[in-house]
Amino acid sequence: MVFGKLSEAVSDLSETLRRVFQPPPTHGISPSLNEPPSGTVSTLEAVAITPPYSPAATPAGIELLFVPQAIHLPTRFEGRLISEASFANWAAGAVVCQMQVFSKGAGRQVGIPPLPKRATCYRQDIAGFTVFTQRSQEIFSSPAVRGGSPQLGSAVVLSGLEMALGMPIGFTGQNMQLLPKAIAMRYNLQLVKATGENIRNLDVLGLFHIPSKGVAGMRHDPKTGKLFLQLTSDAAKASRLPFLLAQRKDDRSLVSCFLEEG
C-alpha cells in the first residue's frame, strides 16, 4: 500500500507540473489595415435664380373732414351814469386854462356807430387735402453668371512614415499580479534564464507586446507605467511578441527579454 500511495503522489505531482507549465492560449491578429473605400463626387452646377420683385404703388386715403360749429356768446351791453360835482364849477364860467387842442373847432367830430342787434355769421367751405401719386417702374438687371470648373484638384500625398515612426510611441503594459500564478512563474523563469539575474533582486515593471524588430530606442515612464519606443520602418512588418521588463533593486538598471509563446 505504501508503494501505491507513493505512485499516486508522484502521478499527482506530474499532473500538477504539467498544468503549471501548460502554455497559455494565444490568438493571432492580422496587423494589416483595410483598404479605404472609394466613391465619386457629383458635378457641381450653378443655377441662376431671379427674385420675384414686383413693386406696386398703393394709394392711401386720409379722411380729413372739418365741420365748423357756431357758438352763441352771451353778449350784453349796459350803460352806466356817472356824475361829477366839478362840472358845476365849469358851468359858472371860471376859466382856468384854454387849450386849442380841446376847442370845438380844433378837432373832428367822431361818432360811435350803433351796435348791431345780432351777430352776423359767415360760412366758409374748407376743402380737403389733395394727394398726387406718381407711378414708376424700375427694371432690375439680370444677375451676372460666372463660370467655373467643377473638377477637383488632385490630392497631394506626402511621405510621412519615417517622421511618424521617429516619434516615441507609448505601449501600455499588463500588470503581472493580475495573471495566474502558473503563467507568472513561467514568465519569471524565462526572465531569469535569459538574463542570468536573481529573481529576488528584480522588480517586474510590466508585460508589453512590442514589435520584435525595428526598435531604435526605449524609455520607461515610472509615473504612467508606459513603455515609450522609438521605431524604424522595419517595425511596420514585424510581429508583436510579449516583452517582459524588470528593474534591478541594487543599481536601478533595466533588464528585459522577449518571452517564448506556445
mmCIF file of C-alpha atoms in Angstrom:
data_model
loop_
_atom_site.group_PDB
_atom_site.id
_atom_site.type_symbol
_atom_site.label_atom_id
_atom_site.label_comp_id
_atom_site.label_asym_id
_atom_site.label_seq_id
_atom_site.Cartn_x
_atom_site.Cartn_y
_atom_site.Cartn_z
ATOM 1 C CA MET A 1 0.000 0.000 0.000
ATOM 2 C CA VAL A 2 2.922 2.312 0.617
ATOM 3 C CA PHE A 3 4.079 1.952 -2.983
ATOM 4 C CA GLY A 4 0.538 2.526 -4.209
ATOM 5 C CA LYS A 5 0.207 5.833 -2.292
ATOM 6 C CA LEU A 6 3.686 6.850 -3.450
ATOM 7 C CA SER A 7 2.746 6.227 -7.088
ATOM 8 C CA GLU A 8 -0.450 8.217 -6.657
ATOM 9 C CA ALA A 9 1.509 11.122 -5.120
ATOM 10 C CA VAL A 10 4.023 11.015 -7.993
ATOM 11 C CA SER A 11 1.205 10.980 -10.558
ATOM 12 C CA ASP A 12 -0.482 13.935 -8.817
ATOM 13 C CA LEU A 13 2.816 15.830 -8.782
ATOM 14 C CA SER A 14 3.382 15.171 -12.504
ATOM 15 C CA GLU A 15 -0.179 16.286 -13.310
ATOM 16 C CA THR A 16 0.346 19.468 -11.254
ATOM 17 C CA LEU A 17 3.648 20.253 -13.026
ATOM 18 C CA ARG A 18 2.020 19.552 -16.384
ATOM 19 C CA ARG A 19 -0.806 22.049 -15.615
ATOM 20 C CA VAL A 20 1.626 24.664 -14.247
ATOM 21 C CA PHE A 21 3.870 24.640 -17.326
ATOM 22 C CA GLN A 22 0.985 24.411 -19.808
ATOM 23 C CA PRO A 23 1.280 27.247 -22.368
ATOM 24 C CA PRO A 24 -1.494 29.876 -22.298
ATOM 25 C CA PRO A 25 -3.907 30.004 -25.243
ATOM 26 C CA THR A 26 -2.977 32.539 -27.922
ATOM 27 C CA HIS A 27 -4.921 34.169 -30.763
ATOM 28 C CA GLY A 28 -3.482 35.555 -33.958
ATOM 29 C CA ILE A 29 -4.362 39.117 -35.065
ATOM 30 C CA SER A 30 -3.782 40.390 -38.575
ATOM 31 C CA PRO A 31 -1.895 43.772 -38.428
ATOM 32 C CA SER A 32 -2.883 44.738 -41.967
ATOM 33 C CA LEU A 33 -5.244 47.689 -42.489
ATOM 34 C CA ASN A 34 -8.400 47.580 -44.614
ATOM 35 C CA GLU A 35 -8.395 49.385 -47.922
ATOM 36 C CA PRO A 36 -10.222 52.736 -47.770
ATOM 37 C CA PRO A 37 -13.499 52.807 -49.737
ATOM 38 C CA SER A 38 -13.618 54.901 -52.866
ATOM 39 C CA GLY A 39 -16.533 56.952 -54.113
ATOM 40 C CA THR A 40 -17.499 59.558 -56.666
ATOM 41 C CA VAL A 41 -18.383 63.210 -56.222
ATOM 42 C CA SER A 42 -21.263 64.624 -58.231
ATOM 43 C CA THR A 43 -20.565 67.525 -60.622
ATOM 44 C CA LEU A 44 -21.344 70.969 -59.248
ATOM 45 C CA GLU A 45 -23.903 73.064 -61.146
ATOM 46 C CA ALA A 46 -24.588 76.790 -60.947
ATOM 47 C CA VAL A 47 -28.278 77.804 -61.155
ATOM 48 C CA ALA A 48 -29.339 81.454 -61.544
ATOM 49 C CA ILE A 49 -32.496 82.364 -59.636
ATOM 50 C CA THR A 50 -34.372 85.622 -60.303
ATOM 51 C CA PRO A 51 -36.085 87.042 -57.197
ATOM 52 C CA PRO A 52 -39.842 87.760 -57.603
ATOM 53 C CA TYR A 53 -39.712 91.570 -57.396
ATOM 54 C CA SER A 54 -42.937 93.344 -58.452
ATOM 55 C CA PRO A 55 -43.104 96.864 -56.937
ATOM 56 C CA ALA A 56 -46.547 98.495 -56.944
ATOM 57 C CA ALA A 57 -47.835 101.814 -55.577
ATOM 58 C CA THR A 58 -50.940 101.622 -53.372
ATOM 59 C CA PRO A 59 -52.875 104.897 -52.846
ATOM 60 C CA ALA A 60 -53.793 105.515 -49.230
ATOM 61 C CA GLY A 61 -56.734 107.763 -48.432
ATOM 62 C CA ILE A 62 -56.743 110.171 -45.494
ATOM 63 C CA GLU A 63 -60.096 111.157 -44.044
ATOM 64 C CA LEU A 64 -59.926 114.919 -43.466
ATOM 65 C CA LEU A 65 -63.302 116.371 -42.522
ATOM 66 C CA PHE A 66 -63.518 119.652 -40.644
ATOM 67 C CA VAL A 67 -67.036 120.624 -39.540
ATOM 68 C CA PRO A 68 -67.425 124.265 -38.368
ATOM 69 C CA GLN A 69 -69.579 124.801 -35.306
ATOM 70 C CA ALA A 70 -71.426 128.038 -34.442
ATOM 71 C CA ILE A 71 -71.242 129.111 -30.805
ATOM 72 C CA HIS A 72 -73.565 131.841 -29.401
ATOM 73 C CA LEU A 73 -71.766 134.050 -26.908
ATOM 74 C CA PRO A 74 -73.814 135.888 -24.251
ATOM 75 C CA THR A 75 -73.002 139.467 -25.357
ATOM 76 C CA ARG A 76 -74.710 142.228 -23.341
ATOM 77 C CA PHE A 77 -74.032 145.972 -23.286
ATOM 78 C CA GLU A 78 -75.121 148.141 -20.323
ATOM 79 C CA GLY A 79 -74.848 151.958 -19.857
ATOM 80 C CA ARG A 80 -73.809 153.477 -16.513
ATOM 81 C CA LEU A 81 -74.465 157.106 -15.399
ATOM 82 C CA ILE A 82 -71.548 158.753 -13.680
ATOM 83 C CA SER A 83 -71.978 162.204 -12.085
ATOM 84 C CA GLU A 84 -69.178 164.599 -11.246
ATOM 85 C CA ALA A 85 -69.597 167.682 -8.992
ATOM 86 C CA SER A 86 -66.719 169.576 -10.599
ATOM 87 C CA PHE A 87 -68.653 170.212 -13.790
ATOM 88 C CA ALA A 88 -70.849 172.752 -11.904
ATOM 89 C CA ASN A 89 -67.819 174.950 -11.359
ATOM 90 C CA TRP A 90 -67.047 174.920 -15.059
ATOM 91 C CA ALA A 91 -70.636 175.894 -15.823
ATOM 92 C CA ALA A 92 -70.256 179.010 -13.631
ATOM 93 C CA GLY A 93 -67.712 180.497 -16.047
ATOM 94 C CA ALA A 94 -64.491 180.043 -14.136
ATOM 95 C CA VAL A 95 -61.922 179.655 -16.844
ATOM 96 C CA VAL A 96 -58.643 178.294 -15.666
ATOM 97 C CA CYS A 97 -56.875 177.448 -18.920
ATOM 98 C CA GLN A 98 -57.879 177.387 -22.560
ATOM 99 C CA MET A 99 -56.212 174.864 -24.853
ATOM 100 C CA GLN A 100 -56.629 174.957 -28.593
ATOM 101 C CA VAL A 101 -56.395 171.268 -28.809
ATOM 102 C CA PHE A 102 -59.580 170.714 -26.862
ATOM 103 C CA SER A 103 -61.573 173.523 -28.538
ATOM 104 C CA LYS A 104 -64.690 172.750 -30.536
ATOM 105 C CA GLY A 105 -63.313 173.661 -33.945
ATOM 106 C CA ALA A 106 -59.862 172.149 -33.452
ATOM 107 C CA GLY A 107 -60.774 168.509 -33.827
ATOM 108 C CA ARG A 108 -63.067 166.425 -35.978
ATOM 109 C CA GLN A 109 -66.222 165.140 -34.502
ATOM 110 C CA VAL A 110 -66.052 161.349 -34.118
ATOM 111 C CA GLY A 111 -69.258 159.467 -33.726
ATOM 112 C CA ILE A 112 -69.694 155.959 -32.412
ATOM 113 C CA PRO A 113 -71.708 153.826 -34.835
ATOM 114 C CA PRO A 114 -74.639 151.942 -33.401
ATOM 115 C CA LEU A 115 -74.001 148.306 -32.497
ATOM 116 C CA PRO A 116 -75.927 145.606 -34.384
ATOM 117 C CA LYS A 117 -78.756 143.876 -32.609
ATOM 118 C CA ARG A 118 -77.442 140.358 -33.551
ATOM 119 C CA ALA A 119 -74.111 138.999 -34.715
ATOM 120 C CA THR A 120 -73.613 138.059 -38.370
ATOM 121 C CA CYS A 121 -72.104 134.601 -39.131
ATOM 122 C CA TYR A 122 -70.068 133.889 -42.257
ATOM 123 C CA ARG A 123 -69.842 130.394 -43.740
ATOM 124 C CA GLN A 124 -66.704 129.170 -45.452
ATOM 125 C CA ASP A 125 -66.137 125.744 -47.000
ATOM 126 C CA ILE A 126 -62.832 124.038 -46.115
ATOM 127 C CA ALA A 127 -61.608 121.776 -48.901
ATOM 128 C CA GLY A 128 -59.625 118.587 -48.123
ATOM 129 C CA PHE A 129 -56.010 117.977 -48.989
ATOM 130 C CA THR A 130 -55.241 116.696 -52.487
ATOM 131 C CA VAL A 131 -52.886 113.705 -52.835
ATOM 132 C CA PHE A 132 -50.923 113.205 -56.041
ATOM 133 C CA THR A 133 -49.488 109.767 -56.916
ATOM 134 C CA GLN A 134 -46.703 109.113 -59.358
ATOM 135 C CA ARG A 135 -46.150 105.718 -60.881
ATOM 136 C CA SER A 136 -42.677 104.485 -61.681
ATOM 137 C CA GLN A 137 -41.340 101.094 -62.699
ATOM 138 C CA GLU A 138 -37.720 100.200 -62.017
ATOM 139 C CA ILE A 139 -36.172 97.495 -64.164
ATOM 140 C CA PHE A 140 -33.813 95.159 -62.337
ATOM 141 C CA SER A 141 -30.876 93.904 -64.310
ATOM 142 C CA SER A 142 -30.296 90.170 -64.631
ATOM 143 C CA PRO A 143 -27.678 88.723 -62.263
ATOM 144 C CA ALA A 144 -24.228 88.053 -63.637
ATOM 145 C CA VAL A 145 -23.308 84.399 -64.098
ATOM 146 C CA ARG A 146 -19.717 83.331 -63.673
ATOM 147 C CA GLY A 147 -18.408 80.033 -64.912
ATOM 148 C CA GLY A 148 -16.007 77.803 -63.050
ATOM 149 C CA SER A 149 -14.546 74.356 -63.431
ATOM 150 C CA PRO A 150 -16.317 71.823 -61.165
ATOM 151 C CA GLN A 151 -13.369 69.434 -61.212
ATOM 152 C CA LEU A 152 -11.442 68.915 -58.012
ATOM 153 C CA GLY A 153 -7.688 69.111 -57.957
ATOM 154 C CA SER A 154 -5.520 66.067 -57.445
ATOM 155 C CA ALA A 155 -4.714 65.196 -53.852
ATOM 156 C CA VAL A 156 -1.174 65.741 -52.624
ATOM 157 C CA VAL A 157 0.240 62.824 -50.662
ATOM 158 C CA LEU A 158 3.327 63.374 -48.527
ATOM 159 C CA SER A 159 5.526 60.590 -47.265
ATOM 160 C CA GLY A 160 5.498 60.915 -43.503
ATOM 161 C CA LEU A 161 6.088 57.327 -42.368
ATOM 162 C CA GLU A 162 9.675 57.975 -41.315
ATOM 163 C CA MET A 163 8.670 61.091 -39.367
ATOM 164 C CA ALA A 164 5.758 59.278 -37.682
ATOM 165 C CA LEU A 165 7.905 56.299 -36.753
ATOM 166 C CA GLY A 166 10.636 58.614 -35.449
ATOM 167 C CA MET A 167 8.316 59.913 -32.723
ATOM 168 C CA PRO A 168 8.141 57.870 -29.490
ATOM 169 C CA ILE A 169 5.120 55.553 -29.273
ATOM 170 C CA GLY A 170 3.744 54.574 -25.875
ATOM 171 C CA PHE A 171 2.802 50.968 -25.074
ATOM 172 C CA THR A 172 0.642 50.172 -22.045
ATOM 173 C CA GLY A 173 1.858 47.196 -20.073
ATOM 174 C CA GLN A 174 -0.062 44.373 -18.461
ATOM 175 C CA ASN A 175 0.085 44.011 -14.682
ATOM 176 C CA MET A 176 1.833 40.785 -13.715
ATOM 177 C CA GLN A 177 -0.130 40.500 -10.480
ATOM 178 C CA LEU A 178 -3.372 40.020 -12.434
ATOM 179 C CA LEU A 179 -2.013 36.986 -14.307
ATOM 180 C CA PRO A 180 -2.449 33.448 -12.973
ATOM 181 C CA LYS A 181 0.360 32.324 -10.689
ATOM 182 C CA ALA A 182 1.417 29.485 -13.011
ATOM 183 C CA ILE A 183 1.826 31.832 -16.002
ATOM 184 C CA ALA A 184 3.590 34.488 -13.912
ATOM 185 C CA MET A 185 6.015 31.846 -12.561
ATOM 186 C CA ARG A 186 6.733 30.659 -16.085
ATOM 187 C CA TYR A 187 7.495 34.196 -17.297
ATOM 188 C CA ASN A 188 9.786 34.808 -14.314
ATOM 189 C CA LEU A 189 11.719 31.608 -15.073
ATOM 190 C CA GLN A 190 12.235 32.728 -18.684
ATOM 191 C CA LEU A 191 13.466 36.144 -17.473
ATOM 192 C CA VAL A 192 15.954 34.562 -15.092
ATOM 193 C CA LYS A 193 17.115 32.119 -17.771
ATOM 194 C CA ALA A 194 17.604 34.856 -20.412
ATOM 195 C CA THR A 195 19.330 37.452 -18.187
ATOM 196 C CA GLY A 196 21.025 35.270 -15.555
ATOM 197 C CA GLU A 197 19.798 37.561 -12.746
ATOM 198 C CA ASN A 198 18.416 36.578 -9.364
ATOM 199 C CA ILE A 199 14.623 36.936 -9.226
ATOM 200 C CA ARG A 200 14.865 38.368 -5.703
ATOM 201 C CA ASN A 201 16.961 41.285 -6.995
ATOM 202 C CA LEU A 202 14.425 42.222 -9.731
ATOM 203 C CA ASP A 203 11.236 44.308 -9.728
ATOM 204 C CA VAL A 204 8.967 43.329 -12.630
ATOM 205 C CA LEU A 205 7.619 46.561 -14.239
ATOM 206 C CA GLY A 206 5.142 45.002 -16.658
ATOM 207 C CA LEU A 207 4.426 42.813 -19.645
ATOM 208 C CA PHE A 208 4.344 44.625 -23.022
ATOM 209 C CA HIS A 209 3.542 43.491 -26.562
ATOM 210 C CA ILE A 210 6.010 45.311 -28.820
ATOM 211 C CA PRO A 211 7.413 44.683 -32.338
ATOM 212 C CA SER A 212 10.169 42.117 -32.474
ATOM 213 C CA LYS A 213 12.237 44.227 -34.929
ATOM 214 C CA GLY A 214 12.848 47.894 -35.651
ATOM 215 C CA VAL A 215 13.241 49.163 -32.057
ATOM 216 C CA ALA A 216 15.784 52.019 -32.063
ATOM 217 C CA GLY A 217 15.266 53.406 -28.553
ATOM 218 C CA MET A 218 13.407 52.538 -25.355
ATOM 219 C CA ARG A 219 12.368 54.573 -22.301
ATOM 220 C CA HIS A 220 10.131 53.625 -19.357
ATOM 221 C CA ASP A 221 7.935 56.198 -17.612
ATOM 222 C CA PRO A 222 7.510 55.234 -13.918
ATOM 223 C CA LYS A 223 4.590 57.667 -13.383
ATOM 224 C CA THR A 224 2.271 56.267 -16.059
ATOM 225 C CA GLY A 225 3.836 52.804 -16.317
ATOM 226 C CA LYS A 226 4.084 53.077 -20.141
ATOM 227 C CA LEU A 227 6.993 51.974 -22.304
ATOM 228 C CA PHE A 228 7.961 54.533 -24.991
ATOM 229 C CA LEU A 229 9.720 53.115 -28.050
ATOM 230 C CA GLN A 230 11.386 54.832 -30.986
ATOM 231 C CA LEU A 231 10.702 52.653 -34.020
ATOM 232 C CA THR A 232 12.074 52.403 -37.554
ATOM 233 C CA SER A 233 10.452 51.271 -40.803
ATOM 234 C CA ASP A 234 11.260 47.614 -40.023
ATOM 235 C CA ALA A 235 8.728 47.671 -37.183
ATOM 236 C CA ALA A 236 5.792 48.061 -39.609
ATOM 237 C CA LYS A 237 6.165 44.493 -40.918
ATOM 238 C CA ALA A 238 7.434 42.857 -37.718
ATOM 239 C CA SER A 239 5.185 40.763 -35.492
ATOM 240 C CA ARG A 240 4.441 41.693 -31.898
ATOM 241 C CA LEU A 241 5.854 39.490 -29.141
ATOM 242 C CA PRO A 242 5.415 39.586 -25.355
ATOM 243 C CA PHE A 243 8.220 41.614 -23.789
ATOM 244 C CA LEU A 244 8.955 41.407 -20.048
ATOM 245 C CA LEU A 245 10.627 44.452 -18.477
ATOM 246 C CA ALA A 246 12.190 44.446 -14.992
ATOM 247 C CA GLN A 247 14.470 46.680 -12.905
ATOM 248 C CA ARG A 248 17.331 45.774 -10.614
ATOM 249 C CA LYS A 249 16.982 46.719 -6.985
ATOM 250 C CA ASP A 250 20.663 47.462 -6.361
ATOM 251 C CA ASP A 251 21.582 49.822 -9.251
ATOM 252 C CA ARG A 252 18.065 50.569 -10.684
ATOM 253 C CA SER A 253 19.084 49.403 -14.180
ATOM 254 C CA LEU A 254 16.594 47.864 -16.645
ATOM 255 C CA VAL A 255 16.555 44.201 -17.582
ATOM 256 C CA SER A 256 14.316 42.798 -20.348
ATOM 257 C CA CYS A 257 13.725 39.808 -22.569
ATOM 258 C CA PHE A 258 11.276 38.506 -25.182
ATOM 259 C CA LEU A 259 9.103 35.640 -23.962
ATOM 260 C CA GLU A 260 8.577 32.386 -25.867
ATOM 261 C CA GLU A 261 4.980 31.611 -26.732
ATOM 262 C CA GLY A 262 3.458 28.190 -27.263
#
